[in-house]
Amino acid sequence: MADDDRIPCKVCGRKFAPEPLSRHQKICKNAQKPRKVFDSSKQRATDDLSVKQIKQAQKKDLSPPKTHWREKHQDFINAVRSSKGVTKALETGGPLPPPPPPSINPDYIQCPYCSRRFNEKAASRHMDFCKEQSMRLPKGKADPAAKAKQATRLNYQPPKPKAKTASQPATPAGRGGATGRGAPGSRGAPASRGRAGAIPAGGRRF
C-alpha cells in the first residue's frame, strides 16, 4: 500500500491504514499533554522522614562547602620547601632550617574557654565539657604553671631531625690479634714443651 493512502492518528500523529487506524486510536495512550515529572519522594519516605520534609529539603538551595584549597596548597608548598632544605643541609653538613610555621585550619571552631580548635562535631561535645570544667575552677588568679603548660601545648612545634653521621663497619669478633690467636689454620705449641730432638741439660740424649 502506498504511503499516501495512510491516515495519521489524531493522538500520536503516526500514520496507519484505515482499518488498523480504527483499532489503534482506541488504545493509543500517547496523549499530547506534558508528561508529569516522576517524584521519588514517596519511595524515599520512611517512618522518621516524611514526604513533606523531603520536599522542603529539596527546595533549599545548598551552597557547596568551602574547600580552602589556596591555604592547603600554600601549606603543601611550605612543607616541600622545608623538606628540600633539610635534605640539602644533611648533604652539605650545614645547619638545619627552621620548620614551617603551623597552619590554622579555617574549618575548625575555636573553643572560647581553652582556645583550642576542633571540627564541628568534636567542638559540640568539647565545649559543653570545657564549660563545666571552667565553672568548677576557682575564679581567682590563674595558676602560672597551668598557663605556661597551656601556652606550650598551643605553640608546640615538632623537633628538628638529627643529622646522620657515617658509621664505620665493626670488625668481626674472633679475627685478628684481639683474640690472641694466630693466623687461621695455625696451632701454637705449649710454652712448657721444647723443640723436637733438643738436647736436655747435662748433654745426655735419651
Tab-separated table of C-alpha atoms in Angstrom:
chain	number	residue	atom	x	y	z
A	1	MET	CA	0.000	0.000	0.000
A	2	ALA	CA	1.314	3.457	-0.869
A	3	ASP	CA	2.212	5.963	1.846
A	4	ASP	CA	-0.387	8.440	0.583
A	5	ASP	CA	-3.203	6.056	1.478
A	6	ARG	CA	-2.314	6.056	5.172
A	7	ILE	CA	-4.115	8.308	7.641
A	8	PRO	CA	-2.346	9.946	10.620
A	9	CYS	CA	-3.539	9.226	14.159
A	10	LYS	CA	-5.188	12.163	15.927
A	11	VAL	CA	-3.390	11.383	19.181
A	12	CYS	CA	0.200	10.431	18.321
A	13	GLY	CA	0.412	11.515	14.678
A	14	ARG	CA	1.563	8.138	13.356
A	15	LYS	CA	0.122	7.017	10.027
A	16	PHE	CA	-1.891	3.846	9.604
A	17	ALA	CA	-4.156	2.232	7.083
A	18	PRO	CA	-7.868	2.958	7.645
A	19	GLU	CA	-8.639	-0.432	9.187
A	20	PRO	CA	-5.668	-0.566	11.626
A	21	LEU	CA	-6.223	3.108	12.460
A	22	SER	CA	-9.642	2.446	13.931
A	23	ARG	CA	-8.161	-0.124	16.293
A	24	HIS	CA	-5.129	1.978	17.092
A	25	GLN	CA	-6.990	5.124	18.148
A	26	LYS	CA	-8.948	3.178	20.762
A	27	ILE	CA	-5.800	2.072	22.568
A	28	CYS	CA	-3.447	4.968	21.763
A	29	LYS	CA	-2.136	6.451	25.041
A	30	ASN	CA	0.402	8.866	23.628
A	31	ALA	CA	-1.535	11.980	24.557
A	32	GLN	CA	-0.139	15.388	23.714
A	33	LYS	CA	-0.375	16.548	27.338
A	34	PRO	CA	3.010	17.130	29.008
A	35	ARG	CA	4.200	14.131	30.907
A	36	LYS	CA	4.349	14.503	34.673
A	37	VAL	CA	7.746	14.562	36.274
A	38	PHE	CA	8.356	11.472	38.323
A	39	ASP	CA	8.512	12.259	42.035
A	40	SER	CA	10.554	9.811	44.090
A	41	SER	CA	9.684	11.375	47.445
A	42	LYS	CA	7.142	8.688	48.255
A	43	GLN	CA	9.677	5.940	47.605
A	44	ARG	CA	12.315	7.637	49.785
A	45	ALA	CA	9.970	8.428	52.688
A	46	THR	CA	10.450	6.427	55.878
A	47	ASP	CA	8.974	6.396	59.362
A	48	ASP	CA	11.461	9.024	60.572
A	49	LEU	CA	11.396	11.107	57.374
A	50	SER	CA	8.088	12.228	55.903
A	51	VAL	CA	7.340	13.265	52.332
A	52	LYS	CA	6.806	16.856	53.459
A	53	GLN	CA	10.272	17.037	54.995
A	54	ILE	CA	11.828	15.654	51.830
A	55	LYS	CA	10.108	18.257	49.649
A	56	GLN	CA	11.143	21.057	51.994
A	57	ALA	CA	14.731	19.873	51.813
A	58	GLN	CA	14.572	19.829	48.012
A	59	LYS	CA	13.514	23.474	47.935
A	60	LYS	CA	16.531	24.642	49.938
A	61	ASP	CA	19.484	25.987	47.986
A	62	LEU	CA	22.548	24.264	49.381
A	63	SER	CA	25.776	26.113	48.710
A	64	PRO	CA	28.841	23.961	48.034
A	65	PRO	CA	31.151	23.609	51.038
A	66	LYS	CA	34.287	25.720	51.165
A	67	THR	CA	37.421	23.726	50.457
A	68	HIS	CA	40.065	26.379	51.332
A	69	TRP	CA	42.249	24.955	48.599
A	70	ARG	CA	44.500	28.027	48.477
A	71	GLU	CA	45.538	27.681	52.126
A	72	LYS	CA	46.064	23.927	51.769
A	73	HIS	CA	48.114	24.443	48.605
A	74	GLN	CA	50.332	27.007	50.327
A	75	ASP	CA	50.869	24.675	53.290
A	76	PHE	CA	51.872	21.922	50.886
A	77	ILE	CA	54.401	24.200	49.150
A	78	ASN	CA	55.903	25.252	52.504
A	79	ALA	CA	56.247	21.609	53.556
A	80	VAL	CA	58.002	20.686	50.296
A	81	ARG	CA	60.407	23.613	50.577
A	82	SER	CA	61.214	22.757	54.178
A	83	SER	CA	61.853	19.118	53.237
A	84	LYS	CA	64.227	20.165	50.459
A	85	GLY	CA	66.077	22.464	52.854
A	86	VAL	CA	66.541	19.648	55.381
A	87	THR	CA	67.828	17.292	52.684
A	88	LYS	CA	70.310	19.881	51.439
A	89	ALA	CA	71.526	20.608	54.974
A	90	LEU	CA	72.115	16.905	55.635
A	91	GLU	CA	74.128	16.555	52.437
A	92	THR	CA	76.273	19.646	52.978
A	93	GLY	CA	76.509	19.389	56.776
A	94	GLY	CA	75.103	22.869	57.316
A	95	PRO	CA	72.576	23.984	59.938
A	96	LEU	CA	69.039	22.694	59.620
A	97	PRO	CA	66.418	25.233	58.502
A	98	PRO	CA	63.574	26.110	60.887
A	99	PRO	CA	60.359	24.094	60.460
A	100	PRO	CA	57.446	25.729	58.629
A	101	PRO	CA	55.019	27.659	60.831
A	102	PRO	CA	51.951	25.667	61.941
A	103	SER	CA	48.894	26.339	59.848
A	104	ILE	CA	45.422	27.002	61.257
A	105	ASN	CA	42.569	25.121	59.661
A	106	PRO	CA	39.777	27.666	58.995
A	107	ASP	CA	37.166	24.895	59.144
A	108	TYR	CA	37.922	24.248	62.808
A	109	ILE	CA	35.974	26.008	65.567
A	110	GLN	CA	37.869	27.639	68.417
A	111	CYS	CA	36.719	26.883	71.938
A	112	PRO	CA	36.031	30.137	73.872
A	113	TYR	CA	37.181	28.554	77.160
A	114	CYS	CA	40.510	26.905	76.294
A	115	SER	CA	41.230	28.452	72.840
A	116	ARG	CA	41.757	25.010	71.290
A	117	ARG	CA	40.338	24.200	67.875
A	118	PHE	CA	38.107	21.278	66.867
A	119	ASN	CA	35.965	20.233	63.952
A	120	GLU	CA	32.248	20.897	64.111
A	121	LYS	CA	31.267	17.511	65.532
A	122	ALA	CA	34.014	17.379	68.134
A	123	ALA	CA	33.543	21.025	69.131
A	124	SER	CA	29.887	20.461	70.024
A	125	ARG	CA	30.934	17.757	72.501
A	126	HIS	CA	34.014	19.524	73.835
A	127	MET	CA	32.511	22.949	74.552
A	128	ASP	CA	29.904	21.580	76.974
A	129	PHE	CA	32.568	19.648	78.860
A	130	CYS	CA	35.012	22.554	78.843
A	131	LYS	CA	32.312	24.927	80.083
A	132	GLU	CA	31.600	22.702	83.103
A	133	GLN	CA	35.314	22.416	83.855
A	134	SER	CA	35.792	26.187	83.697
A	135	MET	CA	32.884	26.714	86.110
A	136	ARG	CA	34.394	24.275	88.609
A	137	LEU	CA	37.768	26.003	88.629
A	138	PRO	CA	38.243	28.893	91.084
A	139	LYS	CA	37.791	32.345	89.591
A	140	GLY	CA	40.818	33.775	91.370
A	141	LYS	CA	44.260	34.267	89.944
A	142	ALA	CA	45.155	31.731	87.290
A	143	ASP	CA	47.829	29.178	88.060
A	144	PRO	CA	51.047	30.268	86.252
A	145	ALA	CA	52.172	26.658	85.822
A	146	ALA	CA	48.893	25.687	84.132
A	147	LYS	CA	49.021	28.803	81.978
A	148	ALA	CA	52.576	28.027	80.852
A	149	LYS	CA	51.593	24.421	80.123
A	150	GLN	CA	48.676	25.593	78.006
A	151	ALA	CA	50.870	28.042	76.077
A	152	THR	CA	53.396	25.269	75.420
A	153	ARG	CA	50.677	22.984	74.128
A	154	LEU	CA	49.229	25.632	71.806
A	155	ASN	CA	52.622	26.731	70.438
A	156	TYR	CA	54.085	23.234	70.073
A	157	GLN	CA	56.408	22.643	67.135
A	158	PRO	CA	57.884	19.285	66.122
A	159	PRO	CA	61.605	18.778	66.897
A	160	LYS	CA	64.208	19.162	64.191
A	161	PRO	CA	65.518	15.966	62.609
A	162	LYS	CA	69.022	14.933	63.628
A	163	ALA	CA	71.852	14.884	61.074
A	164	LYS	CA	73.000	11.428	60.038
A	165	THR	CA	76.667	10.538	60.741
A	166	ALA	CA	78.646	7.968	58.761
A	167	SER	CA	79.485	4.955	60.970
A	168	GLN	CA	82.486	2.663	60.333
A	169	PRO	CA	81.796	-1.058	59.961
A	170	ALA	CA	82.597	-3.045	63.082
A	171	THR	CA	85.419	-5.644	62.955
A	172	PRO	CA	84.006	-9.185	63.193
A	173	ALA	CA	84.712	-10.873	66.508
A	174	GLY	CA	87.127	-13.794	66.587
A	175	ARG	CA	89.534	-12.455	63.942
A	176	GLY	CA	92.757	-10.535	64.086
A	177	GLY	CA	95.085	-10.033	67.058
A	178	ALA	CA	92.353	-9.051	69.544
A	179	THR	CA	91.603	-12.663	70.397
A	180	GLY	CA	95.218	-13.655	70.940
A	181	ARG	CA	95.163	-16.303	68.213
A	182	GLY	CA	97.480	-16.592	65.290
A	183	ALA	CA	96.761	-16.896	61.639
A	184	PRO	CA	93.898	-19.167	60.569
A	185	GLY	CA	94.935	-22.828	60.356
A	186	SER	CA	97.978	-22.491	62.634
A	187	ARG	CA	98.247	-24.025	66.065
A	188	GLY	CA	100.578	-22.719	68.725
A	189	ALA	CA	102.731	-25.149	70.809
A	190	PRO	CA	102.519	-25.007	74.606
A	191	ALA	CA	105.262	-22.960	76.262
A	192	SER	CA	106.391	-25.856	78.501
A	193	ARG	CA	107.380	-28.084	75.607
A	194	GLY	CA	110.651	-27.759	73.824
A	195	ARG	CA	111.639	-28.379	70.251
A	196	ALA	CA	111.710	-31.931	68.946
A	197	GLY	CA	115.152	-33.508	69.239
A	198	ALA	CA	116.556	-30.864	71.598
A	199	ILE	CA	119.426	-31.992	73.905
A	200	PRO	CA	118.425	-31.680	77.568
A	201	ALA	CA	120.695	-30.244	80.228
A	202	GLY	CA	123.738	-32.417	81.036
A	203	GLY	CA	124.498	-33.413	77.476
A	204	ARG	CA	122.794	-36.764	77.610
A	205	ARG	CA	120.295	-37.845	74.954
A	206	PHE	CA	117.521	-40.280	75.862
